Amino acid sequence: MPLAQRRRASPFEPSTRVQLKSAPRCASRAGGHVVAAASDPLLGLKGLKRELIQRHVRPDDRRGLWAVALTLLPIGAIATAAWLGTSVSYLLSAALVLPMSLFLLRAFVLMHECGHGSLFRSDRLNRGFGFALGVITGMPQYVWSQHHQFHHANNGNWVRYRGPLNIVPVSEYAAMSASQQSRYRDARSIWLAPLAGFLYAVLNPRSTWLKGCAGLLRHLASNRHAQRGMPLGERIASFDTRCWSSLQELQHMSCNNALLLSLWGLSAWLMGPWLFFALCIVAPSLAAGAGLVLFTVQHNFEHSHACGDEGWDYTRAAVEGTSFLSLPPWLNWLTASIGYHHIHHLSARIPSYCLAECHDEYAGLFTGVTRIRLSQVPAAVKCILWDTASERIISVAEYEAGLRPA
């Protein structure tokens, strides 16, 4: 779990949660802004951005609790059904792996939303359920959220953040040998998503914590005489590691892993090794793999805007560097409306249950957002090169076509 450099949140994000009574539609209120939006949607969006955010940053504890309940209860029901189903047929239990992975994917998105402080109005509920959902999905939520904030603060700036696939510029790809280029492409294949999900959500959070703890124990043992009399917290804080950046991150990682490993042990004892492997290893890997694919195509797609430090603009990156993933209604619900990613990047404080409403109300401002359907996802995943000259993301096929003589 690599650490990312910390950045301040974007300046336009509201510092307080705003709750407004419903108002007439945007077109009847916006006046000159709507006229501007017709000729230049990006200019119109910048003019209405603050209003858009204030109108739709409406976290509701009851709606948040309902969203969590409709996620955790099915997860528990599926696990119970799979356990009881082994007395009938292991194939019946195996068939429940896919629905389990879908609800785990939803749990991950809700965990992510708690990290933004947007699922609930109450900070305590966001922290508590964020931690619980992090245990269920295998991800130390607080640590993950710190890294994720860096992505939001630098979305569209591909010098600072290259996404989960670590996209390289065309010049770097061109400098690779043929075998290196082949390995680069293969490592970003959609078919490896379940393996990537296993590494991302199952293996890496455990191995990073264990590696860091082993180094910490060596540090404490080797410096026990020099640090005699120093409080334990200060001795731990003096340990420099890439595995965590603060004592608070270590505490969250330790609590997450302690609870998860205990649940794994209990599940393996109750269910047996094969069902444990299916529900606690395979299902989370599929969920995380699907999540990585969804996240990738919301930023990597044909000619997605991708600039460097110079000329970077947060709003333009949200509109031209972030897609609108148009999913079937059932899948949109299972992914907690994360497909409205352009709205999410305008303000991560807008709750998932307000994203669609916000998009519909201000639809005229989002004509520049690329819409990707489920059938177009495999093609979008192939856009894995950054063309720095044109400031856009392209596919390897487009790169190779540009090398051919006319």
GROMACS .gro file of C-alpha atoms in nm:
model
  406
    1MET     CA    1   0.000   0.000   0.000
    2PRO     CA    2   0.222   0.286  -0.124
    3LEU     CA    3   0.209   0.614   0.059
    4ALA     CA    4   0.119   0.927  -0.132
    5GLN     CA    5   0.240   1.277  -0.068
    6ARG     CA    6  -0.015   1.478   0.128
    7ARG     CA    7  -0.192   1.774  -0.033
    8ARG     CA    8  -0.450   2.021   0.091
    9ALA     CA    9  -0.809   1.968  -0.016
   10SER     CA   10  -0.928   2.168  -0.315
   11PRO     CA   11  -1.015   2.526  -0.223
   12PHE     CA   12  -1.369   2.517  -0.362
   13GLU     CA   13  -1.478   2.233  -0.134
   14PRO     CA   14  -1.726   2.365   0.125
   15SER     CA   15  -1.581   2.375   0.473
   16THR     CA   16  -1.920   2.318   0.635
   17ARG     CA   17  -2.206   2.094   0.544
   18VAL     CA   18  -2.488   2.291   0.389
   19GLN     CA   19  -2.852   2.191   0.396
   20LEU     CA   20  -3.084   2.393   0.177
   21LYS     CA   21  -3.451   2.363   0.109
   22SER     CA   22  -3.541   2.249  -0.239
   23ALA     CA   23  -3.543   2.526  -0.495
   24PRO     CA   24  -3.662   2.561  -0.853
   25ARG     CA   25  -3.465   2.399  -1.127
   26CYS     CA   26  -3.136   2.542  -1.244
   27ALA     CA   27  -3.271   2.674  -1.576
   28SER     CA   28  -3.524   2.901  -1.408
   29ARG     CA   29  -3.276   3.045  -1.159
   30ALA     CA   30  -2.946   3.066  -1.337
   31GLY     CA   31  -3.027   3.337  -1.590
   32GLY     CA   32  -2.706   3.453  -1.754
   33HIS     CA   33  -2.518   3.143  -1.643
   34VAL     CA   34  -2.744   2.921  -1.852
   35VAL     CA   35  -2.678   3.139  -2.156
   36ALA     CA   36  -2.305   3.110  -2.091
   37ALA     CA   37  -2.338   2.736  -2.045
   38ALA     CA   38  -2.500   2.697  -2.384
   39SER     CA   39  -2.192   2.839  -2.559
   40ASP     CA   40  -1.931   2.721  -2.313
   41PRO     CA   41  -2.047   2.452  -2.065
   42LEU     CA   42  -1.717   2.466  -1.876
   43LEU     CA   43  -1.749   2.842  -1.823
   44GLY     CA   44  -2.109   2.796  -1.715
   45LEU     CA   45  -2.011   2.523  -1.473
   46LYS     CA   46  -1.746   2.741  -1.313
   47GLY     CA   47  -2.005   3.013  -1.265
   48LEU     CA   48  -2.254   2.776  -1.101
   49LYS     CA   49  -2.014   2.542  -0.922
   50ARG     CA   50  -2.048   2.690  -0.578
   51GLU     CA   51  -2.425   2.691  -0.603
   52LEU     CA   52  -2.428   2.334  -0.736
   53ILE     CA   53  -2.219   2.214  -0.444
   54GLN     CA   54  -2.421   2.397  -0.181
   55ARG     CA   55  -2.751   2.269  -0.317
   56HIS     CA   56  -2.648   1.904  -0.319
   57VAL     CA   57  -2.416   1.863  -0.021
   58ARG     CA   58  -2.703   1.720   0.185
   59PRO     CA   59  -2.581   1.423   0.391
   60ASP     CA   60  -2.863   1.251   0.577
   61ASP     CA   61  -2.796   1.008   0.861
   62ARG     CA   62  -3.114   0.809   0.798
   63ARG     CA   63  -3.039   0.765   0.429
   64GLY     CA   64  -2.682   0.672   0.513
   65LEU     CA   65  -2.793   0.412   0.767
   66TRP     CA   66  -3.041   0.270   0.518
   67ALA     CA   67  -2.767   0.243   0.252
   68VAL     CA   68  -2.539   0.060   0.494
   69ALA     CA   69  -2.818  -0.171   0.615
   70LEU     CA   70  -2.906  -0.267   0.257
   71THR     CA   71  -2.540  -0.361   0.212
   72LEU     CA   72  -2.445  -0.539   0.532
   73LEU     CA   73  -2.767  -0.740   0.573
   74PRO     CA   74  -2.736  -0.903   0.228
   75ILE     CA   75  -2.368  -0.978   0.295
   76GLY     CA   76  -2.463  -1.155   0.616
   77ALA     CA   77  -2.753  -1.336   0.446
   78ILE     CA   78  -2.536  -1.455   0.158
   79ALA     CA   79  -2.265  -1.581   0.393
   80THR     CA   80  -2.524  -1.768   0.600
   81ALA     CA   81  -2.690  -1.916   0.292
   82ALA     CA   82  -2.352  -2.030   0.158
   83TRP     CA   83  -2.268  -2.191   0.491
   84LEU     CA   84  -2.600  -2.372   0.517
   85GLY     CA   85  -2.590  -2.459   0.147
   86THR     CA   86  -2.285  -2.680   0.191
   87SER     CA   87  -2.512  -2.946   0.341
   88VAL     CA   88  -2.696  -2.956   0.008
   89SER     CA   89  -2.426  -2.888  -0.251
   90TYR     CA   90  -2.095  -2.706  -0.262
   91LEU     CA   91  -2.194  -2.586  -0.611
   92LEU     CA   92  -2.488  -2.403  -0.455
   93SER     CA   93  -2.253  -2.229  -0.214
   94ALA     CA   94  -2.005  -2.152  -0.494
   95ALA     CA   95  -2.283  -1.985  -0.692
   96LEU     CA   96  -2.315  -1.728  -0.414
   97VAL     CA   97  -1.959  -1.601  -0.462
   98LEU     CA   98  -2.062  -1.361  -0.740
   99PRO     CA   99  -2.346  -1.189  -0.549
  100MET     CA  100  -2.119  -1.171  -0.245
  101SER     CA  101  -1.854  -0.994  -0.452
  102LEU     CA  102  -2.109  -0.744  -0.583
  103PHE     CA  103  -2.224  -0.648  -0.234
  104LEU     CA  104  -1.862  -0.627  -0.119
  105LEU     CA  105  -1.802  -0.387  -0.407
  106ARG     CA  106  -2.091  -0.175  -0.281
  107ALA     CA  107  -1.948  -0.192   0.072
  108PHE     CA  108  -1.614  -0.065  -0.062
  109VAL     CA  109  -1.778   0.232  -0.235
  110LEU     CA  110  -1.966   0.322   0.083
  111MET     CA  111  -1.642   0.290   0.281
  112HIS     CA  112  -1.484   0.531   0.034
  113GLU     CA  113  -1.775   0.771   0.084
  114CYS     CA  114  -1.732   0.761   0.462
  115GLY     CA  115  -1.372   0.867   0.408
  116HIS     CA  116  -1.500   1.179   0.234
  117GLY     CA  117  -1.735   1.243   0.525
  118SER     CA  118  -2.032   1.247   0.290
  119LEU     CA  119  -2.236   0.933   0.361
  120PHE     CA  120  -2.359   1.063   0.698
  121ARG     CA  121  -2.407   1.407   0.844
  122SER     CA  122  -2.250   1.282   1.168
  123ASP     CA  123  -1.871   1.263   1.173
  124ARG     CA  124  -1.896   0.986   1.431
  125LEU     CA  125  -2.110   0.771   1.200
  126ASN     CA  126  -1.874   0.834   0.908
  127ARG     CA  127  -1.575   0.726   1.116
  128GLY     CA  128  -1.747   0.428   1.279
  129PHE     CA  129  -1.907   0.279   0.970
  130GLY     CA  130  -1.604   0.368   0.759
  131PHE     CA  131  -1.390   0.158   0.990
  132ALA     CA  132  -1.641  -0.131   0.996
  133LEU     CA  133  -1.679  -0.133   0.617
  134GLY     CA  134  -1.300  -0.123   0.589
  135VAL     CA  135  -1.274  -0.440   0.798
  136ILE     CA  136  -1.538  -0.614   0.585
  137THR     CA  137  -1.368  -0.518   0.258
  138GLY     CA  138  -1.017  -0.580   0.390
  139MET     CA  139  -0.897  -0.221   0.355
  140PRO     CA  140  -0.773  -0.002   0.645
  141GLN     CA  141  -1.019   0.278   0.574
  142TYR     CA  142  -0.845   0.573   0.739
  143VAL     CA  143  -0.512   0.504   0.569
  144TRP     CA  144  -0.675   0.439   0.232
  145SER     CA  145  -0.877   0.760   0.258
  146GLN     CA  146  -0.565   0.968   0.323
  147HIS     CA  147  -0.414   0.841  -0.001
  148HIS     CA  148  -0.741   0.881  -0.189
  149GLN     CA  149  -0.762   1.249  -0.094
  150PHE     CA  150  -0.437   1.299  -0.283
  151HIS     CA  151  -0.605   1.165  -0.595
  152HIS     CA  152  -0.894   1.409  -0.559
  153ALA     CA  153  -0.663   1.703  -0.501
  154ASN     CA  154  -0.467   1.622  -0.819
  155ASN     CA  155  -0.724   1.467  -1.053
  156GLY     CA  156  -0.624   1.531  -1.414
  157ASN     CA  157  -0.266   1.621  -1.325
  158TRP     CA  158  -0.081   1.314  -1.454
  159VAL     CA  159   0.255   1.440  -1.337
  160ARG     CA  160   0.143   1.409  -0.977
  161TYR     CA  161  -0.099   1.118  -0.997
  162ARG     CA  162  -0.096   0.842  -1.261
  163GLY     CA  163  -0.383   0.631  -1.136
  164PRO     CA  164  -0.381   0.271  -1.008
  165LEU     CA  165  -0.229   0.150  -1.336
  166ASN     CA  166   0.068   0.391  -1.314
  167ILE     CA  167   0.028   0.514  -1.670
  168VAL     CA  168   0.350   0.619  -1.845
  169PRO     CA  169   0.399   0.894  -2.104
  170VAL     CA  170   0.431   0.796  -2.468
  171SER     CA  171   0.801   0.889  -2.462
  172GLU     CA  172   0.872   0.638  -2.182
  173TYR     CA  173   0.676   0.366  -2.359
  174ALA     CA  174   0.864   0.433  -2.683
  175ALA     CA  175   1.196   0.396  -2.498
  176MET     CA  176   1.101   0.046  -2.376
  177SER     CA  177   1.216  -0.269  -2.550
  178ALA     CA  178   0.957  -0.487  -2.724
  179SER     CA  179   0.950  -0.728  -2.429
  180GLN     CA  180   0.911  -0.442  -2.180
  181GLN     CA  181   0.625  -0.298  -2.382
  182SER     CA  182   0.459  -0.640  -2.387
  183ARG     CA  183   0.490  -0.675  -2.010
  184TYR     CA  184   0.354  -0.322  -1.963
  185ARG     CA  185   0.045  -0.405  -2.171
  186ASP     CA  186  -0.009  -0.746  -2.014
  187ALA     CA  187   0.013  -0.609  -1.660
  188ARG     CA  188  -0.276  -0.373  -1.740
  189SER     CA  189  -0.499  -0.631  -1.904
  190ILE     CA  190  -0.859  -0.642  -1.785
  191TRP     CA  191  -0.825  -1.019  -1.752
  192LEU     CA  192  -0.580  -0.971  -1.465
  193ALA     CA  193  -0.830  -0.763  -1.266
  194PRO     CA  194  -0.913  -1.043  -1.015
  195LEU     CA  195  -0.542  -1.096  -0.945
  196ALA     CA  196  -0.493  -0.721  -0.910
  197GLY     CA  197  -0.790  -0.717  -0.673
  198PHE     CA  198  -0.634  -0.993  -0.462
  199LEU     CA  199  -0.306  -0.803  -0.435
  200TYR     CA  200  -0.480  -0.472  -0.371
  201ALA     CA  201  -0.739  -0.564  -0.107
  202VAL     CA  202  -0.636  -0.901   0.035
  203LEU     CA  203  -0.256  -0.934   0.029
  204ASN     CA  204  -0.101  -0.587   0.028
  205PRO     CA  205  -0.281  -0.438   0.332
  206ARG     CA  206  -0.173  -0.742   0.539
  207SER     CA  207   0.183  -0.765   0.407
  208THR     CA  208   0.240  -0.390   0.440
  209TRP     CA  209   0.128  -0.396   0.803
  210LEU     CA  210   0.334  -0.706   0.888
  211LYS     CA  211   0.642  -0.568   0.714
  212GLY     CA  212   0.607  -0.236   0.897
  213CYS     CA  213   0.549  -0.404   1.235
  214ALA     CA  214   0.855  -0.627   1.187
  215GLY     CA  215   1.067  -0.320   1.113
  216LEU     CA  216   0.920  -0.140   1.413
  217LEU     CA  217   1.006  -0.427   1.648
  218ARG     CA  218   1.365  -0.430   1.517
  219HIS     CA  219   1.381  -0.053   1.567
  220LEU     CA  220   1.256  -0.075   1.926
  221ALA     CA  221   1.492  -0.359   2.009
  222SER     CA  222   1.803  -0.203   1.855
  223ASN     CA  223   1.742   0.136   2.018
  224ARG     CA  224   1.618   0.022   2.357
  225HIS     CA  225   1.923   0.159   2.540
  226ALA     CA  226   1.943   0.491   2.355
  227GLN     CA  227   1.567   0.551   2.399
  228ARG     CA  228   1.545   0.435   2.760
  229GLY     CA  229   1.301   0.651   2.953
  230MET     CA  230   1.135   0.779   2.636
  231PRO     CA  231   0.754   0.721   2.620
  232LEU     CA  232   0.655   0.431   2.397
  233GLY     CA  233   0.453   0.655   2.168
  234GLU     CA  234   0.756   0.873   2.100
  235ARG     CA  235   0.973   0.568   2.039
  236ILE     CA  236   0.724   0.436   1.785
  237ALA     CA  237   0.690   0.779   1.623
  238SER     CA  238   1.068   0.796   1.577
  239PHE     CA  239   1.053   0.491   1.348
  240ASP     CA  240   1.075   0.601   0.984
  241THR     CA  241   0.892   0.372   0.741
  242ARG     CA  242   0.714   0.377   0.408
  243CYS     CA  243   0.440   0.152   0.549
  244TRP     CA  244   0.265   0.433   0.736
  245SER     CA  245   0.312   0.804   0.782
  246SER     CA  246   0.178   0.860   1.133
  247LEU     CA  247   0.103   0.686   1.460
  248GLN     CA  248  -0.268   0.723   1.381
  249GLU     CA  249  -0.226   0.532   1.055
  250LEU     CA  250  -0.044   0.254   1.241
  251GLN     CA  251  -0.325   0.235   1.495
  252HIS     CA  252  -0.591   0.208   1.225
  253MET     CA  253  -0.394  -0.051   1.030
  254SER     CA  254  -0.340  -0.257   1.344
  255CYS     CA  255  -0.705  -0.248   1.450
  256ASN     CA  256  -0.824  -0.330   1.099
  257ASN     CA  257  -0.590  -0.625   1.058
  258ALA     CA  258  -0.644  -0.759   1.409
  259LEU     CA  259  -1.022  -0.768   1.361
  260LEU     CA  260  -1.008  -0.899   1.005
  261LEU     CA  261  -0.763  -1.179   1.084
  262SER     CA  262  -0.978  -1.277   1.382
  263LEU     CA  263  -1.286  -1.289   1.158
  264TRP     CA  264  -1.092  -1.492   0.903
  265GLY     CA  265  -0.992  -1.742   1.169
  266LEU     CA  266  -1.349  -1.773   1.298
  267SER     CA  267  -1.488  -1.806   0.944
  268ALA     CA  268  -1.237  -2.076   0.851
  269TRP     CA  269  -1.325  -2.270   1.167
  270LEU     CA  270  -1.702  -2.245   1.111
  271MET     CA  271  -1.716  -2.280   0.732
  272GLY     CA  272  -1.420  -2.499   0.654
  273PRO     CA  273  -1.124  -2.405   0.434
  274TRP     CA  274  -1.294  -2.426   0.094
  275LEU     CA  275  -1.594  -2.208   0.173
  276PHE     CA  276  -1.368  -1.967   0.362
  277PHE     CA  277  -1.146  -1.939   0.055
  278ALA     CA  278  -1.446  -1.875  -0.171
  279LEU     CA  279  -1.617  -1.611   0.043
  280CYS     CA  280  -1.322  -1.444   0.217
  281ILE     CA  281  -1.054  -1.458  -0.054
  282VAL     CA  282  -1.214  -1.506  -0.396
  283ALA     CA  283  -1.517  -1.280  -0.345
  284PRO     CA  284  -1.313  -0.982  -0.209
  285SER     CA  285  -1.061  -1.026  -0.492
  286LEU     CA  286  -1.339  -1.014  -0.753
  287ALA     CA  287  -1.494  -0.712  -0.582
  288ALA     CA  288  -1.165  -0.522  -0.564
  289GLY     CA  289  -1.079  -0.618  -0.922
  290ALA     CA  290  -1.413  -0.484  -1.045
  291GLY     CA  291  -1.358  -0.171  -0.838
  292LEU     CA  292  -1.017  -0.114  -0.994
  293VAL     CA  293  -1.165  -0.150  -1.343
  294LEU     CA  294  -1.448   0.092  -1.263
  295PHE     CA  295  -1.206   0.344  -1.116
  296THR     CA  296  -0.971   0.312  -1.413
  297VAL     CA  297  -1.230   0.373  -1.685
  298GLN     CA  298  -1.356   0.677  -1.499
  299HIS     CA  299  -1.021   0.843  -1.569
  300ASN     CA  300  -0.862   0.638  -1.847
  301PHE     CA  301  -1.068   0.655  -2.165
  302GLU     CA  302  -1.016   0.766  -2.521
  303HIS     CA  303  -0.871   1.119  -2.523
  304SER     CA  304  -0.932   1.181  -2.155
  305HIS     CA  305  -0.787   1.518  -2.056
  306ALA     CA  306  -0.444   1.463  -1.897
  307CYS     CA  307  -0.216   1.760  -1.837
  308GLY     CA  308   0.081   1.836  -1.614
  309ASP     CA  309   0.136   2.106  -1.355
  310GLU     CA  310   0.120   2.387  -1.610
  311GLY     CA  311  -0.233   2.482  -1.704
  312TRP     CA  312  -0.397   2.232  -1.468
  313ASP     CA  313  -0.753   2.325  -1.378
  314TYR     CA  314  -0.959   2.130  -1.123
  315THR     CA  315  -1.297   2.191  -1.285
  316ARG     CA  316  -1.179   2.111  -1.636
  317ALA     CA  317  -1.023   1.790  -1.506
  318ALA     CA  318  -1.357   1.689  -1.351
  319VAL     CA  319  -1.544   1.752  -1.677
  320GLU     CA  320  -1.296   1.642  -1.942
  321GLY     CA  321  -1.075   1.405  -1.742
  322THR     CA  322  -1.349   1.212  -1.566
  323SER     CA  323  -1.617   0.998  -1.728
  324PHE     CA  324  -1.986   0.942  -1.664
  325LEU     CA  325  -2.015   0.565  -1.639
  326SER     CA  326  -2.368   0.491  -1.759
  327LEU     CA  327  -2.458   0.162  -1.590
  328PRO     CA  328  -2.779  -0.044  -1.578
  329PRO     CA  329  -2.995   0.070  -1.283
  330TRP     CA  330  -2.928  -0.245  -1.078
  331LEU     CA  331  -2.551  -0.209  -1.121
  332ASN     CA  332  -2.564   0.163  -1.057
  333TRP     CA  333  -2.731   0.084  -0.723
  334LEU     CA  334  -2.474  -0.184  -0.637
  335THR     CA  335  -2.193   0.064  -0.706
  336ALA     CA  336  -2.364   0.340  -0.502
  337SER     CA  337  -2.388   0.572  -0.806
  338ILE     CA  338  -2.011   0.601  -0.834
  339GLY     CA  339  -2.061   0.614  -1.213
  340TYR     CA  340  -2.155   0.981  -1.169
  341HIS     CA  341  -1.788   1.035  -1.120
  342HIS     CA  342  -1.776   1.380  -1.275
  343ILE     CA  343  -2.012   1.505  -1.004
  344HIS     CA  344  -1.811   1.324  -0.738
  345HIS     CA  345  -1.496   1.505  -0.852
  346LEU     CA  346  -1.662   1.843  -0.854
  347SER     CA  347  -1.724   1.786  -0.485
  348ALA     CA  348  -1.661   1.465  -0.292
  349ARG     CA  349  -1.890   1.602  -0.018
  350ILE     CA  350  -2.200   1.534  -0.229
  351PRO     CA  351  -2.351   1.205  -0.099
  352SER     CA  352  -2.392   0.912  -0.336
  353TYR     CA  353  -2.770   0.936  -0.303
  354CYS     CA  354  -2.760   1.296  -0.433
  355LEU     CA  355  -2.529   1.244  -0.732
  356ALA     CA  356  -2.794   1.148  -0.989
  357GLU     CA  357  -3.021   1.434  -0.883
  358CYS     CA  358  -2.734   1.680  -0.916
  359HIS     CA  359  -2.643   1.551  -1.261
  360ASP     CA  360  -3.002   1.571  -1.383
  361GLU     CA  361  -3.057   1.924  -1.251
  362TYR     CA  362  -2.742   2.061  -1.412
  363ALA     CA  363  -2.729   1.829  -1.715
  364GLY     CA  364  -2.672   2.117  -1.956
  365LEU     CA  365  -2.339   2.188  -1.790
  366PHE     CA  366  -2.206   1.836  -1.844
  367THR     CA  367  -2.224   1.804  -2.222
  368GLY     CA  368  -1.844   1.784  -2.228
  369VAL     CA  369  -1.835   1.478  -2.002
  370THR     CA  370  -1.760   1.152  -2.181
  371ARG     CA  371  -2.035   0.893  -2.130
  372ILE     CA  372  -1.913   0.533  -2.116
  373ARG     CA  373  -2.151   0.238  -2.130
  374LEU     CA  374  -2.081  -0.101  -1.977
  375SER     CA  375  -2.009  -0.248  -2.322
  376GLN     CA  376  -1.740   0.018  -2.378
  377VAL     CA  377  -1.545  -0.060  -2.059
  378PRO     CA  378  -1.303  -0.315  -2.217
  379ALA     CA  379  -1.203  -0.062  -2.485
  380ALA     CA  380  -1.155   0.216  -2.228
  381VAL     CA  381  -0.925  -0.005  -2.017
  382LYS     CA  382  -0.691  -0.024  -2.318
  383CYS     CA  383  -0.620   0.350  -2.298
  384ILE     CA  384  -0.296   0.317  -2.104
  385LEU     CA  385  -0.063   0.581  -2.251
  386TRP     CA  386  -0.029   0.950  -2.172
  387ASP     CA  387   0.029   1.168  -2.479
  388THR     CA  388   0.190   1.470  -2.317
  389ALA     CA  389   0.195   1.669  -2.643
  390SER     CA  390  -0.183   1.662  -2.687
  391GLU     CA  391  -0.251   1.635  -2.312
  392ARG     CA  392  -0.475   1.331  -2.343
  393ILE     CA  393  -0.486   0.959  -2.273
  394ILE     CA  394  -0.461   0.730  -2.575
  395SER     CA  395  -0.457   0.357  -2.647
  396VAL     CA  396  -0.155   0.159  -2.758
  397ALA     CA  397  -0.332   0.097  -3.090
  398GLU     CA  398  -0.362   0.473  -3.150
  399TYR     CA  399   0.002   0.520  -3.060
  400GLU     CA  400   0.111   0.247  -3.300
  401ALA     CA  401  -0.112   0.383  -3.576
  402GLY     CA  402   0.061   0.719  -3.542
  403LEU     CA  403   0.398   0.553  -3.609
  404ARG     CA  404   0.286   0.405  -3.940
  405PRO     CA  405   0.363   0.603  -4.256
  406ALA     CA  406   0.064   0.770  -4.421
   0.00000   0.00000   0.00000
